[in-house]
PDB file of C-alpha atoms in Angstrom:
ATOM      1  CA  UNK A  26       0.000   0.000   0.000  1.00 65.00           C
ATOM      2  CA  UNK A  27       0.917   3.603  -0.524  1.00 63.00           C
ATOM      3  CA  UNK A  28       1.391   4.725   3.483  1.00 65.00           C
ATOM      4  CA  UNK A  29       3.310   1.713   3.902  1.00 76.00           C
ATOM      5  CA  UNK A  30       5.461   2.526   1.220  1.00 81.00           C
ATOM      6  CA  UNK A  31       5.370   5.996   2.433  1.00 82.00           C
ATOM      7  CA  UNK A  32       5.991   5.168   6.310  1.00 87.00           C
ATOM      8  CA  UNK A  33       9.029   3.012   4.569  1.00 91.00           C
ATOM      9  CA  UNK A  34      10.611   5.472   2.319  1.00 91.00           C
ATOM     10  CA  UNK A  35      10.022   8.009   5.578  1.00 93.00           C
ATOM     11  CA  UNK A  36      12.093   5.970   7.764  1.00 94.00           C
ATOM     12  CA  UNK A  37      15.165   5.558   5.157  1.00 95.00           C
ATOM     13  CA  UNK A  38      14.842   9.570   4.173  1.00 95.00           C
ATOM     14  CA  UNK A  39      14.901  10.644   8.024  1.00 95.00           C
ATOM     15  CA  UNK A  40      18.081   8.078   8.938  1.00 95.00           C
ATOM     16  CA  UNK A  41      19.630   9.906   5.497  1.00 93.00           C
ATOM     17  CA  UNK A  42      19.341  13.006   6.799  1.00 94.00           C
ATOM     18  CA  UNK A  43      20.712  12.602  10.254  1.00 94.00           C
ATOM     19  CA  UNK A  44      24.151  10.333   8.589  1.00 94.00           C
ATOM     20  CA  UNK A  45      24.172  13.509   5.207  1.00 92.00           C
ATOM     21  CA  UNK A  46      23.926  16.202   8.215  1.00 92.00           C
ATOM     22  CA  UNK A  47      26.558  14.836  10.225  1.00 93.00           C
ATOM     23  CA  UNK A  48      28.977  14.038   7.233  1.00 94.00           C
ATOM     24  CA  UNK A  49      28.348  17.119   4.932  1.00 92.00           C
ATOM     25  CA  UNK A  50      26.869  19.450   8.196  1.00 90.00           C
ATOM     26  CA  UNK A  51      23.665  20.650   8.996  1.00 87.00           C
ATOM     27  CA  UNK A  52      23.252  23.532   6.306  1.00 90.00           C
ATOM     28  CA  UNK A  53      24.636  21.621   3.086  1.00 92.00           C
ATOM     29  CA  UNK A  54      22.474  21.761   0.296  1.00 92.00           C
ATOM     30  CA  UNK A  55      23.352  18.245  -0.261  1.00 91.00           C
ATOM     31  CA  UNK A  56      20.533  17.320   2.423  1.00 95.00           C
ATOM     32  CA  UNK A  57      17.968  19.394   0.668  1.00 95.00           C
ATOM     33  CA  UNK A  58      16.107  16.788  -1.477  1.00 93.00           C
ATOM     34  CA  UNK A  59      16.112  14.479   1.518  1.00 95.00           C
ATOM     35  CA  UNK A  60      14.472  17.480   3.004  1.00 96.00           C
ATOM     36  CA  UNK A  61      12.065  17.324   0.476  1.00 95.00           C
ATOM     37  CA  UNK A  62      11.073  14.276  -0.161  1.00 94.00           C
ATOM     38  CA  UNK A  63      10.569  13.969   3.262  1.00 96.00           C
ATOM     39  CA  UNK A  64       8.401  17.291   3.011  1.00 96.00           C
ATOM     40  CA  UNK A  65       6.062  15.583   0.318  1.00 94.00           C
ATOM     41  CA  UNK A  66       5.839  12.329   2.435  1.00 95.00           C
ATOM     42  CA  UNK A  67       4.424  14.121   5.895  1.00 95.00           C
ATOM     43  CA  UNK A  68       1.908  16.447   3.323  1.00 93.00           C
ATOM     44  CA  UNK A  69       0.954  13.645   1.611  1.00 92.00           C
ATOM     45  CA  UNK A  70       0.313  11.890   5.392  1.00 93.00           C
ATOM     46  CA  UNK A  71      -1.431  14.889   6.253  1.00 93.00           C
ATOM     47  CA  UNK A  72       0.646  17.104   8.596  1.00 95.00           C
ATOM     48  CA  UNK A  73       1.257  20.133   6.729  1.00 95.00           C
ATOM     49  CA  UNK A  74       3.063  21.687  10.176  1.00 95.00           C
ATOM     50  CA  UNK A  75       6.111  19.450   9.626  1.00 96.00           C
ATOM     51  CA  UNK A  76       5.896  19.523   5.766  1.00 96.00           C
ATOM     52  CA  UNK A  77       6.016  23.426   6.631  1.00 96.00           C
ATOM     53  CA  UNK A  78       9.005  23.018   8.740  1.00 97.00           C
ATOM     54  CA  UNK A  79      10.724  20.996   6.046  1.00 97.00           C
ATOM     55  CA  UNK A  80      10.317  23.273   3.220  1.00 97.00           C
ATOM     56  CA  UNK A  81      11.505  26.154   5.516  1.00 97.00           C
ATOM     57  CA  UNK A  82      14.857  24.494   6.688  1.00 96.00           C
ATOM     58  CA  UNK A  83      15.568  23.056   2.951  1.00 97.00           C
ATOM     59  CA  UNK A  84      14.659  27.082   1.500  1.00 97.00           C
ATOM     60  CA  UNK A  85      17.447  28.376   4.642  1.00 97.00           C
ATOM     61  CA  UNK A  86      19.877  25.927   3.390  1.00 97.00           C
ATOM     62  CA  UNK A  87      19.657  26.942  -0.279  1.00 97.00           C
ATOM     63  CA  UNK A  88      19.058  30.955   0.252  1.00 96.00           C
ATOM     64  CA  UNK A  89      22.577  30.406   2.141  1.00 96.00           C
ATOM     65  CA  UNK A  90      24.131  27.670  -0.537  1.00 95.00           C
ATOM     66  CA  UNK A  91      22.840  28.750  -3.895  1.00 95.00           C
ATOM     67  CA  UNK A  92      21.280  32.158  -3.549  1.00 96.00           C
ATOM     68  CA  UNK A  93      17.544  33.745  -3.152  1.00 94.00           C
ATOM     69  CA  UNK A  94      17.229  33.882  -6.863  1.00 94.00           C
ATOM     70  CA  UNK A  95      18.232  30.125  -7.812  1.00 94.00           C
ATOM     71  CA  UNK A  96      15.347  28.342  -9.381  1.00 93.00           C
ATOM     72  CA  UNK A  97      15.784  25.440  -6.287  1.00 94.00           C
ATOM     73  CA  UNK A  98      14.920  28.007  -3.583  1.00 96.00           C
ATOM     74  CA  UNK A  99      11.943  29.279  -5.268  1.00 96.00           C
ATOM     75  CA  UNK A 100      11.012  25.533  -5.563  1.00 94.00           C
ATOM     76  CA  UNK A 101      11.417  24.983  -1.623  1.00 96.00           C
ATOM     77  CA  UNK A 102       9.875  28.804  -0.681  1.00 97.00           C
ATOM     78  CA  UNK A 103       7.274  27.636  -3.089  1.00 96.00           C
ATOM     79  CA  UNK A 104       6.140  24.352  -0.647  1.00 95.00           C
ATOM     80  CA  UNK A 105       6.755  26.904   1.865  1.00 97.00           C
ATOM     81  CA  UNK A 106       3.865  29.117   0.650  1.00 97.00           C
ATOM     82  CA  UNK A 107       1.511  25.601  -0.223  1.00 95.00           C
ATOM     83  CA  UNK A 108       1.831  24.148   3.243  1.00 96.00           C
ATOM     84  CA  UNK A 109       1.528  27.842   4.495  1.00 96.00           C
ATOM     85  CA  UNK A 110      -1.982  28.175   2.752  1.00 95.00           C
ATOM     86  CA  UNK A 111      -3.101  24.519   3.500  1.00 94.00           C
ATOM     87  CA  UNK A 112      -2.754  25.609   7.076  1.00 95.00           C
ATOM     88  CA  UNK A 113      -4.798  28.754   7.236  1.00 96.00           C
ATOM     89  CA  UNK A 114      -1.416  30.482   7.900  1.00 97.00           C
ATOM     90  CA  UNK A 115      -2.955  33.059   4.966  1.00 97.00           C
ATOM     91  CA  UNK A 116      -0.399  36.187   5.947  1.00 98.00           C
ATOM     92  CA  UNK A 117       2.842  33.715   5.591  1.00 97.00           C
ATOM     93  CA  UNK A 118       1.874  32.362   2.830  1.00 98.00           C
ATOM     94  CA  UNK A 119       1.260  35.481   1.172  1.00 98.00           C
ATOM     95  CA  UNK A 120       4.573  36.472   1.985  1.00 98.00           C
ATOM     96  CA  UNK A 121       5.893  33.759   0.363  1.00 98.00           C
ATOM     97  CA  UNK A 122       4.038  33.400  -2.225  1.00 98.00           C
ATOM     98  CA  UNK A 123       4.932  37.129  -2.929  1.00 97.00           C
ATOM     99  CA  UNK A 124       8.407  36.746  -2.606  1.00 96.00           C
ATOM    100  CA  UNK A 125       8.777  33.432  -4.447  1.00 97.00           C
ATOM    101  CA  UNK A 126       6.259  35.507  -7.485  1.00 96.00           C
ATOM    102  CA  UNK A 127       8.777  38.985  -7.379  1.00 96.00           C
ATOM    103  CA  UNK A 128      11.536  36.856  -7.717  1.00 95.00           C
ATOM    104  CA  UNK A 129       9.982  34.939 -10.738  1.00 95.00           C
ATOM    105  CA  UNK A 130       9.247  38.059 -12.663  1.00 93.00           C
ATOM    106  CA  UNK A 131      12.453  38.716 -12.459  1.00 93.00           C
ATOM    107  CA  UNK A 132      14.020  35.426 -13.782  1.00 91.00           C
ATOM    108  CA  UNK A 133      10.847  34.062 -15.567  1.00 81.00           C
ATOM    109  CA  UNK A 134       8.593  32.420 -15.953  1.00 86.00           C
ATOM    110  CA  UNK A 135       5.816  32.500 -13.528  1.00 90.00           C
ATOM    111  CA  UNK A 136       3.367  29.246 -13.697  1.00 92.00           C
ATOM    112  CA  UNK A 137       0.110  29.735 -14.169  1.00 94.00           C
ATOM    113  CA  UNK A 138      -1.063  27.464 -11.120  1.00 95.00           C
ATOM    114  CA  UNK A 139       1.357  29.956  -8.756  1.00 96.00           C
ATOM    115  CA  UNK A 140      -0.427  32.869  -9.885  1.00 96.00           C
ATOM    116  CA  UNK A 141      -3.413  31.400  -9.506  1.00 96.00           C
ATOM    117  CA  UNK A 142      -2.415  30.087  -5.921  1.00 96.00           C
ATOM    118  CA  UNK A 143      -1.446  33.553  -5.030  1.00 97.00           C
ATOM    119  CA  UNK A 144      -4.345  35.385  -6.567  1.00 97.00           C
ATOM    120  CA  UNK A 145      -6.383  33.354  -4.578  1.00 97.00           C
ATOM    121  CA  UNK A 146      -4.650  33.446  -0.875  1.00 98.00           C
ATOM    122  CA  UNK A 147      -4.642  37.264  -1.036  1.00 98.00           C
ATOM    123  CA  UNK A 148      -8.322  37.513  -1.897  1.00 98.00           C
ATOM    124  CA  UNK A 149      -8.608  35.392   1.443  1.00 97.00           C
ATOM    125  CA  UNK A 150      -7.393  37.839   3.222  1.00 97.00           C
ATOM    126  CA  UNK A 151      -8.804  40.610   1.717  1.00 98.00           C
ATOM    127  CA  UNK A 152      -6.483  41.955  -0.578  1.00 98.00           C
ATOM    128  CA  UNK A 153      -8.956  42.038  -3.600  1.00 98.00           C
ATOM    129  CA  UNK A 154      -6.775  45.337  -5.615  1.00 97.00           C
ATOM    130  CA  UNK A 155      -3.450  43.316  -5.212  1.00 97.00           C
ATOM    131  CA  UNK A 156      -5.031  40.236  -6.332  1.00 98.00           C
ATOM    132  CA  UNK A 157      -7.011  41.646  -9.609  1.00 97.00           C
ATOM    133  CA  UNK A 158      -3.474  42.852 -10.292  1.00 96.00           C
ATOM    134  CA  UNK A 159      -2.064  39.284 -10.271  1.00 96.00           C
ATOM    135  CA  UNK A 160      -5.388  38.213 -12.312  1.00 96.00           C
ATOM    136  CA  UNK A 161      -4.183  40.842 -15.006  1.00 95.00           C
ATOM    137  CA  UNK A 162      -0.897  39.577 -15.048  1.00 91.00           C
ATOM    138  CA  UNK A 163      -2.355  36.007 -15.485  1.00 90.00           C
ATOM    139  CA  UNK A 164      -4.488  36.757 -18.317  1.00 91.00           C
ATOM    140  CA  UNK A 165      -1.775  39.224 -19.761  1.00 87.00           C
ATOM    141  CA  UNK A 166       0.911  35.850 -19.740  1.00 77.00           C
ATOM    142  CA  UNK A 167      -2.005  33.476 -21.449  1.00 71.00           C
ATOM    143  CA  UNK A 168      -2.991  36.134 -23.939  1.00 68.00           C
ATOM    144  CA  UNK A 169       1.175  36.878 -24.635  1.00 61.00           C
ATOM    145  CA  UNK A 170       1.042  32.217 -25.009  1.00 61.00           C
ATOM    146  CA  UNK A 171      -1.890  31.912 -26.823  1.00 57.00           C
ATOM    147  CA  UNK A 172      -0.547  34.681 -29.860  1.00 54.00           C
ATOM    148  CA  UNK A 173       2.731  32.829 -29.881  1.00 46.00           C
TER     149      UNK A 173
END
């Protein structure tokens, strides 16, 4: 069954951790998919506060190792922002859904589904001007695909 396989694969991630962080130290990026994968295993089980947890230390690791702007970050800050919104935690994961999105502009592209994702958690909490302005950009970027 899948949670067996799961509770399996769980077990084997966690020990890899613990032997990667004690050979290659606590911050090397070289732990970060273990992170990960371990991230998508306890969201997938249904506790989106450790998946949260996670995402955060894997997105430390790499804002330290490869940089704020590297594609990898976004991906963690990105889980950050999901597990964030799954949660109810609406103002954090605005925040990082913001920061992940401003740093995306910037390097391109910005998926449709984040936009969306964003759009969406800042109408939650009221923000209905900032999200219509992430709508725009939305329909502006399927418009800009479509004439291609």
């Amino acid at each position: 069954s899948a949670m067996r396989n799961d509770s399996v694969a769980e077990r084997y991630i966690r020990e890899a951790i613990a032997i990667d962080s004690t050979r290659l130290g606590p911050d090397n990026d070289g732990i970060t998919v273990s992170l990960n994968n371990l991230a998508l295993i306890r969201q997938r089980a249904g506790d989106y506060a450790e998946a949260e947890a996670l995402w955060q230390r894997a997105t430390g690791i790499r804002r330290k190792a490869l940089g704020a702007d590297n594609p990898r970050t976004i991906s963690t800050l990105l889980g950050v922002a999901n597990m964030r919104r799954l949660q109810g935690k609406l103002q954090g994961s605005a925040d990082a859904y913001g920061e992940a999105v401003t740093v995306l502009r910037r390097t391109g592209p910005v998926g449709p589904q984040i936009l969306r994702d964003y759009a969406a958690v800042l109408r939650s909490l009221g923000r209905e001007a900032e999200a219509r302005a992430v709508d725009q950009e939305l329909a502006s970027d399927s418009a800009g695909s479509a004439a291609r």
